């Protein structure tokens, strides 16, 4: 970001165009941070806590990028001058976690007169949540949603100006506006998530995401490629292309462009070594995409292919647009075409009306595909979704039994897949020092498996050959192979 915020004229009225308007408010906040330092003799601190998926993690990096430019020191401690919760609402326990922790924040706020509390993310797009905050959590200073996150600097400035005059709430129901070109922090210097699209049009009947993230909007391929080229110039070797349904990418562009075409363009970027993406939907996974993956040197050997359920009857009620047989055909085609591909999945147990026999179908798919890993969730009723009004005659105890039964099979299949590459030498992207032993570095194989190996910290951020000496359940121990 080559903008000199200190030289910006902030005595004029704010510009109306984005992102110029936000640059103006960043400069205003920066001036405030200077004044804070003068007044208190210390630098203001900020803590951003992220709940939920990669999309939220990426949004949090955007918030942190702006906060750092403003002059905050970032901390993981919630005892800070500014605390922001970037929330998730995909399952009810995510919401409960936030409410639980807000009480704790209120206590901290009583001890620090400067403290401001902000809430954003998916949960804030729900009217009932806003109502509850207004009535029972009045100590919260500002709230914004997923559609206007780009306005963060402006909302923060309003909060500073507004000090003590009640909660600022700025929520948009939907938008087709995409504002990029704002500062963003990167958690890792060598790998980075890149949004390729926002929102979701699938309306799976259990899922709240389309209601809180809005309709699908794709960024132009040119902009995406430009952003990745810039990241690579800054030292990034691995990108994760992010979207709720990445393989319906490009459908709403003026000149339609497929996800397979986008991958082909990204592959051409010199210096980029690894491409990951999250999440594809089985119904849109084209043969073109399989071809591109098969021949690619950069696309990682890992595909997260959410199953959700194995019973065709339940899949229909979930509005997933595929049958058990179609999913199996696709997964087995992937196994055949790309034998070294790791396949992982998401499964929901306890969807309204799902019987023991339905779960048997799910277990059958798990056995036939042999997932490398699967995330299993108990169905959570989300108000406003079609499934919320479906009757569920199945008791919680039965659901729990079904869940445990499935989990056992998931763990057995994953165990069978683990260790397939023991003894081989494979490329590992070294990511960070091992948390238990600083002589070791932790990295990932192309298929996403973790590997721990002895190495100097200087290898972090590079791809190195590692001999996989031993499989320990879900990770390998390895030895760095010296490069000549
Ligand atoms: N767009 C992605 C991710 C959506 S949310 C996808 O389609 O896969 C991540 C996972 O949460 C989903 O795959 C699903 O398994 C789970 N999930 C979504 N809504 C849920 C609900 N109401 N109850 C339980 N799990 C849910
Ligand atoms: Fe939710 Fe389905 Fe969209 Fe995924 S594809 S975000 S599960 S509606
Ligand atoms: Fe949660 Fe929103 Fe992601 S609801 S899973 S943070 S898109």
Short mmCIF file of C-alpha atoms and ligand atoms in Angstrom, two decimals:
data_model
loop_
_atom_site.label_atom_id
_atom_site.label_comp_id
_atom_site.label_asym_id
_atom_site.label_seq_id
_atom_site.Cartn_x
_atom_site.Cartn_y
_atom_site.Cartn_z
CA UNK A 1 0.00 0.00 0.00
CA UNK A 2 1.78 3.18 -1.21
CA UNK A 3 -0.38 5.82 0.35
CA UNK A 4 1.05 8.48 2.63
CA UNK A 5 -1.81 8.84 5.08
CA UNK A 6 0.09 11.47 7.07
CA UNK A 7 0.17 13.83 4.09
CA UNK A 8 -3.52 13.44 3.28
CA UNK A 9 -5.71 16.54 3.56
CA UNK A 10 -8.25 15.59 6.20
CA UNK A 11 -9.59 19.06 6.78
CA UNK A 12 -11.78 18.76 3.65
CA UNK A 13 -15.12 16.92 3.55
CA UNK A 14 -14.78 13.14 3.07
CA UNK A 15 -14.70 11.90 -0.54
CA UNK A 16 -17.76 9.95 -1.71
CA UNK A 17 -15.90 7.43 -3.90
CA UNK A 18 -14.52 4.16 -2.47
CA UNK A 19 -11.89 3.25 -1.47
CA UNK A 20 -10.78 6.95 -1.30
CA UNK A 21 -13.39 7.59 1.37
CA UNK A 22 -11.89 4.88 3.57
CA UNK A 23 -8.35 6.21 3.02
CA UNK A 24 -9.63 9.53 4.36
CA UNK A 25 -11.04 7.89 7.50
CA UNK A 26 -7.88 5.85 8.02
CA UNK A 27 -5.98 9.15 8.05
CA UNK A 28 -8.51 10.61 10.51
CA UNK A 29 -8.15 7.60 12.83
CA UNK A 30 -4.37 7.89 12.55
CA UNK A 31 -4.56 11.47 13.76
CA UNK A 32 -6.72 10.27 16.67
CA UNK A 33 -4.14 7.55 17.54
CA UNK A 34 -1.45 10.25 17.75
CA UNK A 35 -3.63 12.28 20.09
CA UNK A 36 -4.25 9.12 22.18
CA UNK A 37 -0.49 8.68 22.55
CA UNK A 38 -0.06 12.28 23.67
CA UNK A 39 -2.86 11.98 26.19
CA UNK A 40 -2.02 8.60 27.70
CA UNK A 41 1.70 8.23 27.01
CA UNK A 42 1.11 4.83 25.41
CA UNK A 43 0.22 3.27 22.06
CA UNK A 44 -3.39 2.03 21.76
CA UNK A 45 -3.75 -1.76 21.61
CA UNK A 46 -6.25 -3.81 19.62
CA UNK A 47 -7.32 -7.44 19.57
CA UNK A 48 -9.30 -9.06 16.75
CA UNK A 49 -10.85 -12.44 17.60
CA UNK A 50 -11.99 -14.55 14.66
CA UNK A 51 -14.73 -17.18 14.76
CA UNK A 52 -15.76 -19.33 11.80
CA UNK A 53 -14.27 -20.10 8.42
CA UNK A 54 -11.43 -18.95 6.16
CA UNK A 55 -13.66 -16.22 4.78
CA UNK A 56 -13.80 -14.68 8.24
CA UNK A 57 -10.08 -15.22 8.80
CA UNK A 58 -9.43 -13.29 5.60
CA UNK A 59 -11.80 -10.50 6.68
CA UNK A 60 -9.97 -10.27 10.00
CA UNK A 61 -6.68 -9.80 8.16
CA UNK A 62 -8.31 -6.83 6.43
CA UNK A 63 -9.34 -5.34 9.79
CA UNK A 64 -5.87 -5.88 11.25
CA UNK A 65 -4.25 -4.32 8.15
CA UNK A 66 -6.24 -1.14 8.74
CA UNK A 67 -5.67 -1.12 12.51
CA UNK A 68 -1.92 -1.41 12.07
CA UNK A 69 -1.83 1.51 9.64
CA UNK A 70 -3.89 3.56 12.08
CA UNK A 71 -1.21 2.91 14.68
CA UNK A 72 -2.63 0.25 16.98
CA UNK A 73 -0.35 -2.41 18.43
CA UNK A 74 -2.03 -5.75 17.85
CA UNK A 75 -2.31 -8.20 20.73
CA UNK A 76 -3.97 -11.55 21.31
CA UNK A 77 -5.02 -10.40 24.80
CA UNK A 78 -8.58 -9.19 25.15
CA UNK A 79 -7.38 -6.72 27.75
CA UNK A 80 -6.97 -4.12 24.98
CA UNK A 81 -8.21 -0.64 24.08
CA UNK A 82 -10.16 -2.06 21.17
CA UNK A 83 -11.58 -5.58 20.94
CA UNK A 84 -13.39 -6.80 17.83
CA UNK A 85 -15.19 -10.11 17.56
CA UNK A 86 -15.55 -11.25 13.96
CA UNK A 87 -18.43 -13.66 14.43
CA UNK A 88 -19.82 -16.80 12.79
CA UNK A 89 -23.40 -18.04 12.93
CA UNK A 90 -23.28 -21.28 10.94
CA UNK A 91 -24.26 -23.30 14.00
CA UNK A 92 -25.91 -22.09 17.18
CA UNK A 93 -22.92 -22.95 19.40
CA UNK A 94 -20.90 -20.31 17.49
CA UNK A 95 -23.44 -17.67 18.61
CA UNK A 96 -23.53 -18.89 22.20
CA UNK A 97 -19.75 -18.64 22.39
CA UNK A 98 -19.91 -14.96 21.45
CA UNK A 99 -22.63 -14.11 23.97
CA UNK A 100 -20.69 -15.96 26.66
CA UNK A 101 -17.50 -14.04 26.01
CA UNK A 102 -19.21 -10.66 25.80
CA UNK A 103 -19.93 -10.79 29.54
CA UNK A 104 -16.21 -11.19 30.17
CA UNK A 105 -15.45 -8.23 27.86
CA UNK A 106 -17.88 -6.07 29.78
CA UNK A 107 -15.91 -6.72 32.96
CA UNK A 108 -12.69 -5.75 31.24
CA UNK A 109 -14.33 -2.59 29.92
CA UNK A 110 -15.26 -1.49 33.41
CA UNK A 111 -11.55 -1.45 34.26
CA UNK A 112 -10.36 0.43 31.14
CA UNK A 113 -12.18 3.70 30.40
CA UNK A 114 -10.63 3.82 26.91
CA UNK A 115 -11.85 0.40 25.87
CA UNK A 116 -14.13 0.04 22.83
CA UNK A 117 -15.91 -3.16 21.83
CA UNK A 118 -16.86 -3.88 18.22
CA UNK A 119 -18.75 -6.78 16.67
CA UNK A 120 -18.85 -7.78 13.02
CA UNK A 121 -19.20 -10.84 10.82
CA UNK A 122 -22.00 -13.20 9.87
CA UNK A 123 -23.91 -13.24 13.17
CA UNK A 124 -24.46 -9.48 12.91
CA UNK A 125 -26.50 -9.96 9.73
CA UNK A 126 -29.31 -11.46 11.81
CA UNK A 127 -31.98 -9.07 13.01
CA UNK A 128 -32.69 -11.07 16.17
CA UNK A 129 -29.03 -10.75 17.18
CA UNK A 130 -29.05 -6.98 16.73
CA UNK A 131 -32.23 -6.76 18.82
CA UNK A 132 -30.61 -8.78 21.60
CA UNK A 133 -27.47 -6.63 21.54
CA UNK A 134 -29.53 -3.44 21.68
CA UNK A 135 -31.43 -4.58 24.73
CA UNK A 136 -29.01 -6.73 26.72
CA UNK A 137 -25.47 -5.81 25.58
CA UNK A 138 -25.55 -2.04 25.56
CA UNK A 139 -21.87 -1.79 26.42
CA UNK A 140 -20.99 -2.80 22.85
CA UNK A 141 -19.76 0.31 21.01
CA UNK A 142 -20.15 -0.57 17.35
CA UNK A 143 -21.58 -3.24 15.12
CA UNK A 144 -21.21 -3.80 11.38
CA UNK A 145 -21.92 -6.66 9.03
CA UNK A 146 -20.38 -8.69 6.24
CA UNK A 147 -21.47 -6.45 3.35
CA UNK A 148 -19.94 -3.21 4.57
CA UNK A 149 -16.74 -4.48 6.15
CA UNK A 150 -14.84 -2.20 3.77
CA UNK A 151 -16.34 0.73 5.76
CA UNK A 152 -14.49 -0.35 8.91
CA UNK A 153 -12.26 2.75 9.15
CA UNK A 154 -15.27 5.05 8.79
CA UNK A 155 -17.28 3.16 11.43
CA UNK A 156 -14.33 3.14 13.81
CA UNK A 157 -13.91 6.88 13.38
CA UNK A 158 -17.62 7.43 14.02
CA UNK A 159 -17.24 5.41 17.23
CA UNK A 160 -14.31 7.51 18.39
CA UNK A 161 -16.25 10.71 17.69
CA UNK A 162 -19.39 9.29 19.25
CA UNK A 163 -17.68 8.31 22.55
CA UNK A 164 -20.27 7.51 25.20
CA UNK A 165 -23.33 8.20 23.05
CA UNK A 166 -24.55 4.66 22.53
CA UNK A 167 -24.05 1.81 20.12
CA UNK A 168 -23.31 2.51 16.43
CA UNK A 169 -25.05 -0.05 14.24
CA UNK A 170 -24.38 -0.14 10.52
CA UNK A 171 -25.71 -3.27 8.81
CA UNK A 172 -26.48 -3.68 5.10
CA UNK A 173 -28.90 -6.35 3.97
CA UNK A 174 -27.06 -7.07 0.73
CA UNK A 175 -24.86 -5.39 -1.85
CA UNK A 176 -23.31 -6.02 -5.22
CA UNK A 177 -20.48 -3.64 -4.39
CA UNK A 178 -16.97 -5.11 -4.05
CA UNK A 179 -14.40 -2.73 -2.57
CA UNK A 180 -10.84 -3.99 -2.57
CA UNK A 181 -7.53 -2.08 -2.58
CA UNK A 182 -7.63 -1.56 1.17
CA UNK A 183 -4.71 -2.43 3.45
CA UNK A 184 -4.62 -6.05 4.60
CA UNK A 185 -2.34 -7.75 7.06
CA UNK A 186 -0.89 -11.17 6.25
CA UNK A 187 -0.62 -13.71 9.03
CA UNK A 188 2.07 -15.54 7.07
CA UNK A 189 4.50 -13.83 4.70
CA UNK A 190 4.60 -16.79 2.30
CA UNK A 191 0.98 -17.91 2.03
CA UNK A 192 -2.23 -15.99 1.71
CA UNK A 193 -5.96 -16.37 1.12
CA UNK A 194 -7.41 -14.52 -1.87
CA UNK A 195 -11.14 -13.86 -2.17
CA UNK A 196 -12.30 -14.76 -5.66
CA UNK A 197 -16.00 -14.43 -4.93
CA UNK A 198 -18.36 -13.43 -2.18
CA UNK A 199 -21.72 -14.84 -1.13
CA UNK A 200 -23.60 -17.98 -2.08
CA UNK A 201 -26.65 -18.71 -4.25
CA UNK A 202 -27.13 -22.34 -3.31
CA UNK A 203 -29.54 -22.09 -0.42
CA UNK A 204 -28.87 -25.53 1.00
CA UNK A 205 -31.97 -25.83 3.18
CA UNK A 206 -30.07 -26.05 6.50
CA UNK A 207 -27.61 -23.26 5.83
CA UNK A 208 -27.67 -19.64 6.91
CA UNK A 209 -24.65 -18.51 4.88
CA UNK A 210 -26.60 -17.21 1.82
CA UNK A 211 -28.70 -15.05 4.17
CA UNK A 212 -25.75 -13.54 5.99
CA UNK A 213 -23.24 -13.33 3.13
CA UNK A 214 -25.65 -12.38 0.34
CA UNK A 215 -25.76 -13.35 -3.32
CA UNK A 216 -22.78 -14.57 -5.32
CA UNK A 217 -20.46 -11.85 -6.60
CA UNK A 218 -17.28 -12.77 -8.44
CA UNK A 219 -14.23 -10.56 -8.73
CA UNK A 220 -12.85 -10.10 -12.22
CA UNK A 221 -10.14 -12.59 -13.23
CA UNK A 222 -7.82 -9.68 -14.08
CA UNK A 223 -8.09 -8.22 -10.60
CA UNK A 224 -7.52 -11.61 -8.97
CA UNK A 225 -4.45 -12.32 -11.10
CA UNK A 226 -3.11 -8.82 -10.41
CA UNK A 227 -3.54 -9.30 -6.66
CA UNK A 228 -1.77 -12.67 -6.74
CA UNK A 229 1.08 -11.28 -8.86
CA UNK A 230 1.54 -8.56 -6.26
CA UNK A 231 1.49 -11.13 -3.44
CA UNK A 232 4.10 -13.25 -5.23
CA UNK A 233 6.28 -10.17 -5.68
CA UNK A 234 5.97 -9.74 -1.88
CA UNK A 235 7.19 -13.30 -1.22
CA UNK A 236 4.02 -15.39 -1.28
CA UNK A 237 4.47 -18.92 -2.69
CA UNK A 238 1.06 -20.41 -1.85
CA UNK A 239 -2.41 -18.95 -2.36
CA UNK A 240 -5.78 -20.25 -1.21
CA UNK A 241 -8.59 -19.10 -3.52
CA UNK A 242 -11.59 -18.44 -1.31
CA UNK A 243 -15.33 -18.58 -1.93
CA UNK A 244 -18.41 -20.36 -0.58
CA UNK A 245 -18.78 -22.24 -3.84
CA UNK A 246 -15.64 -21.61 -5.85
CA UNK A 247 -16.59 -23.66 -8.86
CA UNK A 248 -19.59 -21.52 -9.63
CA UNK A 249 -17.06 -18.67 -9.88
CA UNK A 250 -17.52 -16.27 -12.78
CA UNK A 251 -21.13 -17.03 -13.64
CA UNK A 252 -22.30 -13.50 -12.87
CA UNK A 253 -19.46 -11.69 -14.61
CA UNK A 254 -20.22 -9.61 -17.71
CA UNK A 255 -17.99 -11.96 -19.67
CA UNK A 256 -18.51 -15.32 -17.97
CA UNK A 257 -15.30 -17.05 -16.96
CA UNK A 258 -15.13 -20.48 -15.37
CA UNK A 259 -13.25 -21.53 -12.26
CA UNK A 260 -11.19 -23.94 -14.39
CA UNK A 261 -10.19 -21.00 -16.61
CA UNK A 262 -9.29 -18.92 -13.57
CA UNK A 263 -7.06 -21.70 -12.25
CA UNK A 264 -5.35 -21.90 -15.64
CA UNK A 265 -4.58 -18.18 -15.48
CA UNK A 266 -3.36 -18.35 -11.87
CA UNK A 267 -1.14 -21.32 -12.75
CA UNK A 268 0.74 -19.11 -15.24
CA UNK A 269 1.91 -16.70 -12.53
CA UNK A 270 5.66 -17.09 -12.29
CA UNK A 271 7.04 -17.60 -8.82
CA UNK A 272 3.76 -18.94 -7.45
CA UNK A 273 4.31 -22.54 -6.35
CA UNK A 274 1.11 -23.80 -4.77
CA UNK A 275 -2.58 -23.16 -5.38
CA UNK A 276 -5.31 -24.29 -3.00
CA UNK A 277 -9.01 -23.51 -3.07
CA UNK A 278 -11.96 -23.70 -0.69
CA UNK A 279 -14.81 -24.74 -1.12
CA UNK A 280 -16.07 -26.49 -4.26
CA UNK A 281 -19.63 -27.81 -4.48
CA UNK A 282 -19.99 -31.34 -5.90
CA UNK A 283 -22.84 -30.30 -8.21
CA UNK A 284 -20.61 -27.81 -10.06
CA UNK A 285 -17.42 -29.82 -10.24
CA UNK A 286 -16.81 -30.03 -13.99
CA UNK A 287 -14.67 -32.42 -16.02
CA UNK A 288 -12.75 -29.32 -17.16
CA UNK A 289 -11.79 -28.67 -13.57
CA UNK A 290 -10.62 -32.25 -13.07
CA UNK A 291 -8.53 -31.97 -16.25
CA UNK A 292 -6.95 -28.72 -15.12
CA UNK A 293 -6.17 -30.18 -11.69
CA UNK A 294 -4.78 -33.36 -13.16
CA UNK A 295 -2.28 -31.58 -15.39
CA UNK A 296 -1.40 -28.78 -13.03
CA UNK A 297 2.00 -28.55 -11.41
CA UNK A 298 0.80 -26.06 -8.82
CA UNK A 299 -2.70 -27.05 -7.72
CA UNK A 300 -2.34 -28.94 -4.49
CA UNK A 301 -3.33 -32.57 -4.20
CA UNK A 302 -6.17 -31.85 -1.81
CA UNK A 303 -9.85 -31.40 -2.51
CA UNK A 304 -12.44 -30.60 0.14
CA UNK A 305 -15.65 -31.99 -1.31
CA UNK A 306 -18.55 -31.53 1.12
CA UNK A 307 -20.87 -34.55 1.16
CA UNK A 308 -23.28 -33.37 3.91
CA UNK A 309 -25.29 -36.61 3.69
CA UNK A 310 -25.15 -39.92 1.85
CA UNK A 311 -28.86 -40.57 1.56
CA UNK A 312 -30.39 -39.28 -1.67
CA UNK A 313 -33.65 -38.58 0.13
CA UNK A 314 -31.89 -36.36 2.67
CA UNK A 315 -29.71 -34.74 0.01
CA UNK A 316 -32.89 -33.75 -1.81
CA UNK A 317 -34.38 -32.27 1.36
CA UNK A 318 -31.08 -30.44 1.89
CA UNK A 319 -31.38 -28.97 -1.64
CA UNK A 320 -27.89 -30.21 -2.55
CA UNK A 321 -28.69 -31.03 -6.21
CA UNK A 322 -26.88 -34.38 -6.37
CA UNK A 323 -27.73 -37.96 -5.49
CA UNK A 324 -25.65 -40.46 -3.55
CA UNK A 325 -24.75 -42.16 -6.82
CA UNK A 326 -23.71 -38.92 -8.55
CA UNK A 327 -21.50 -37.95 -5.62
CA UNK A 328 -19.87 -41.37 -5.53
CA UNK A 329 -19.28 -41.35 -9.27
CA UNK A 330 -17.60 -37.97 -8.98
CA UNK A 331 -15.44 -38.92 -5.99
CA UNK A 332 -14.37 -42.19 -7.58
CA UNK A 333 -13.58 -40.41 -10.85
CA UNK A 334 -11.36 -38.04 -8.87
CA UNK A 335 -9.64 -40.96 -7.16
CA UNK A 336 -9.06 -42.59 -10.57
CA UNK A 337 -7.89 -39.48 -12.42
CA UNK A 338 -5.74 -38.04 -9.63
CA UNK A 339 -4.59 -40.99 -7.51
CA UNK A 340 -2.49 -38.91 -5.13
CA UNK A 341 -5.39 -36.55 -4.30
CA UNK A 342 -6.45 -36.29 -0.65
CA UNK A 343 -10.23 -35.92 -0.38
CA UNK A 344 -11.79 -34.41 2.72
CA UNK A 345 -15.41 -33.59 3.46
CA UNK A 346 -18.09 -32.08 5.70
CA UNK A 347 -20.99 -34.18 6.98
CA UNK A 348 -24.08 -33.14 8.93
CA UNK A 349 -25.85 -35.66 11.17
CA UNK A 350 -29.37 -35.11 12.48
CA UNK A 351 -30.94 -33.18 9.61
CA UNK A 352 -34.75 -33.23 10.19
CA UNK A 353 -36.10 -36.70 9.53
CA UNK A 354 -32.70 -38.37 9.02
CA UNK A 355 -33.06 -41.98 10.16
CA UNK A 356 -30.55 -44.65 11.13
CA UNK A 357 -30.92 -46.08 7.60
CA UNK A 358 -30.09 -42.68 6.08
CA UNK A 359 -26.94 -42.50 8.19
CA UNK A 360 -26.05 -46.01 6.98
CA UNK A 361 -26.01 -44.54 3.46
CA UNK A 362 -23.65 -41.81 4.64
CA UNK A 363 -21.40 -44.43 6.23
CA UNK A 364 -21.46 -46.36 2.96
CA UNK A 365 -20.20 -43.30 1.07
CA UNK A 366 -17.49 -42.69 3.68
CA UNK A 367 -16.28 -46.26 3.25
CA UNK A 368 -16.38 -46.18 -0.55
CA UNK A 369 -14.64 -42.81 -0.92
CA UNK A 370 -12.22 -43.40 1.96
CA UNK A 371 -11.90 -39.80 3.07
CA UNK A 372 -8.53 -38.59 4.24
CA UNK A 373 -10.41 -36.55 6.82
CA UNK A 374 -14.01 -35.54 7.48
CA UNK A 375 -15.54 -32.80 9.62
CA UNK A 376 -18.73 -34.06 11.18
CA UNK A 377 -21.34 -31.73 12.63
CA UNK A 378 -24.59 -32.23 14.46
CA UNK A 379 -27.37 -30.39 12.63
CA UNK A 380 -28.14 -27.02 14.17
CA UNK A 381 -31.46 -25.33 13.46
CA UNK A 382 -30.96 -21.89 11.91
CA UNK A 383 -33.95 -19.55 12.07
CA UNK A 384 -35.03 -18.34 8.65
CA UNK A 385 -33.75 -21.37 6.73
CA UNK A 386 -36.26 -23.79 5.13
CA UNK A 387 -35.07 -26.70 7.31
CA UNK A 388 -35.92 -24.76 10.48
CA UNK A 389 -39.62 -25.38 9.86
CA UNK A 390 -39.21 -29.11 9.14
CA UNK A 391 -40.41 -31.56 11.78
CA UNK A 392 -37.80 -33.83 13.34
CA UNK A 393 -39.25 -36.99 14.88
CA UNK A 394 -35.76 -38.38 15.60
CA UNK A 395 -34.67 -37.97 19.24
CA UNK A 396 -31.44 -36.27 20.31
CA UNK A 397 -30.23 -39.57 21.79
CA UNK A 398 -30.66 -41.32 18.42
CA UNK A 399 -28.92 -38.47 16.64
CA UNK A 400 -26.01 -38.75 19.06
CA UNK A 401 -25.80 -42.51 18.45
CA UNK A 402 -25.80 -41.97 14.69
CA UNK A 403 -23.15 -39.31 15.06
CA UNK A 404 -20.88 -41.56 17.12
CA UNK A 405 -21.36 -44.44 14.71
CA UNK A 406 -20.39 -42.24 11.77
CA UNK A 407 -17.45 -40.74 13.62
CA UNK A 408 -15.97 -44.18 14.27
CA UNK A 409 -16.05 -45.03 10.56
CA UNK A 410 -14.64 -41.64 9.62
CA UNK A 411 -11.74 -42.18 12.00
CA UNK A 412 -11.09 -45.72 10.73
CA UNK A 413 -10.99 -44.67 7.06
CA UNK A 414 -8.81 -41.68 7.83
CA UNK A 415 -6.41 -43.98 9.66
CA UNK A 416 -6.21 -46.23 6.62
CA UNK A 417 -5.35 -43.28 4.39
CA UNK A 418 -2.77 -41.84 6.80
CA UNK A 419 0.75 -43.08 6.29
CA UNK A 420 0.33 -43.91 2.59
CA UNK A 421 3.49 -41.99 1.79
CA UNK A 422 5.72 -43.16 4.65
CA UNK A 423 9.26 -43.73 3.36
CA UNK A 424 8.88 -41.36 0.41
CA UNK A 425 10.59 -38.03 -0.11
CA UNK A 426 8.07 -35.29 -0.78
CA UNK A 427 7.94 -31.52 -1.03
CA UNK A 428 6.97 -29.70 2.13
CA UNK A 429 6.17 -26.02 2.53
CA UNK A 430 7.84 -25.18 5.85
CA UNK A 431 5.34 -23.03 7.75
CA UNK A 432 6.41 -22.37 11.34
CA UNK A 433 8.56 -23.49 14.23
CA UNK A 434 7.20 -26.55 15.98
CA UNK A 435 5.26 -25.45 19.05
CA UNK A 436 6.73 -28.15 21.32
CA UNK A 437 10.34 -28.22 20.11
CA UNK A 438 11.95 -25.22 18.46
CA UNK A 439 14.59 -27.42 16.76
CA UNK A 440 11.76 -28.69 14.60
CA UNK A 441 9.82 -27.01 11.84
CA UNK A 442 6.23 -27.83 10.88
CA UNK A 443 5.13 -27.82 7.28
CA UNK A 444 2.55 -29.23 4.91
CA UNK A 445 2.59 -31.65 2.01
CA UNK A 446 0.72 -30.68 -1.13
CA UNK A 447 -2.07 -33.00 0.12
CA UNK A 448 -2.30 -30.86 3.28
CA UNK A 449 -0.81 -33.43 5.71
CA UNK A 450 1.37 -31.97 8.45
CA UNK A 451 5.05 -32.92 8.65
CA UNK A 452 7.46 -32.15 11.48
CA UNK A 453 11.17 -32.21 10.74
CA UNK A 454 14.43 -30.91 12.16
CA UNK A 455 15.58 -27.79 10.34
CA UNK A 456 16.87 -24.25 10.73
CA UNK A 457 14.15 -21.60 11.04
CA UNK A 458 15.51 -20.09 7.82
CA UNK A 459 13.67 -22.78 5.78
CA UNK A 460 10.33 -21.31 6.86
CA UNK A 461 8.44 -20.02 3.85
CA UNK A 462 10.24 -22.27 1.37
CA UNK A 463 9.39 -25.61 -0.19
CA UNK A 464 11.93 -28.27 0.72
CA UNK A 465 12.29 -32.03 0.10
CA UNK A 466 11.61 -34.06 3.23
CA UNK A 467 11.88 -37.81 3.68
CA UNK A 468 8.76 -38.99 5.52
CA UNK A 469 10.32 -41.32 8.04
CA UNK A 470 7.36 -42.17 10.25
CA UNK A 471 3.61 -41.71 10.24
CA UNK A 472 2.20 -40.79 13.65
CA UNK A 473 -1.53 -40.97 13.16
CA UNK A 474 -2.42 -37.86 11.23
CA UNK A 475 1.01 -36.38 10.69
CA UNK A 476 4.48 -37.47 9.65
CA UNK A 477 7.88 -37.09 11.21
CA UNK A 478 10.46 -36.42 8.53
CA UNK A 479 14.08 -35.67 7.72
CA UNK A 480 15.15 -32.76 5.60
CA UNK A 481 16.87 -34.05 2.48
CA UNK A 482 19.94 -31.93 1.78
CA UNK A 483 19.73 -30.12 -1.50
CA UNK A 484 22.78 -29.98 -3.75
N1 LIG B 1 -19.73 -23.22 1.50
C1 LIG B 1 -19.12 -24.25 2.16
C2 LIG B 1 -19.05 -24.09 3.67
C3 LIG B 1 -20.29 -23.82 4.41
S1 LIG B 1 -20.27 -23.84 6.14
C4 LIG B 1 -19.77 -25.51 1.70
O1 LIG B 1 -20.74 -25.50 1.01
O2 LIG B 1 -19.24 -26.54 2.01
C5 LIG B 1 -19.25 -25.21 6.55
C6 LIG B 1 -19.97 -26.44 6.92
O3 LIG B 1 -20.82 -26.24 8.03
C7 LIG B 1 -20.89 -27.02 5.85
O4 LIG B 1 -20.21 -27.72 4.89
C8 LIG B 1 -21.83 -27.87 6.66
O5 LIG B 1 -21.34 -29.18 6.78
C9 LIG B 1 -21.81 -27.21 8.03
N2 LIG B 1 -23.13 -26.59 8.30
C10 LIG B 1 -23.72 -25.59 7.62
N3 LIG B 1 -24.93 -25.32 8.17
C11 LIG B 1 -25.09 -26.16 9.22
C12 LIG B 1 -26.13 -26.37 10.17
N4 LIG B 1 -27.25 -25.67 10.14
N5 LIG B 1 -25.94 -27.33 11.12
C13 LIG B 1 -24.80 -28.06 11.15
N6 LIG B 1 -23.80 -27.90 10.28
C14 LIG B 1 -23.93 -26.96 9.31
FE1 LIG B 2 -24.19 -23.05 2.74
FE2 LIG B 2 -24.71 -24.68 0.76
FE3 LIG B 2 -23.80 -22.23 0.24
FE4 LIG B 2 -22.19 -24.03 1.34
S1 LIG B 2 -23.10 -24.16 -0.69
S2 LIG B 2 -22.45 -21.91 1.96
S3 LIG B 2 -23.55 -25.21 2.63
S4 LIG B 2 -25.75 -22.74 1.15
FE1 LIG B 3 -19.46 -18.90 9.72
FE2 LIG B 3 -19.91 -16.93 8.11
FE3 LIG B 3 -18.00 -18.62 7.54
S1 LIG B 3 -21.44 -18.09 9.16
S2 LIG B 3 -18.73 -20.50 8.45
S3 LIG B 3 -18.04 -17.29 9.26
S4 LIG B 3 -19.33 -17.59 6.10
#
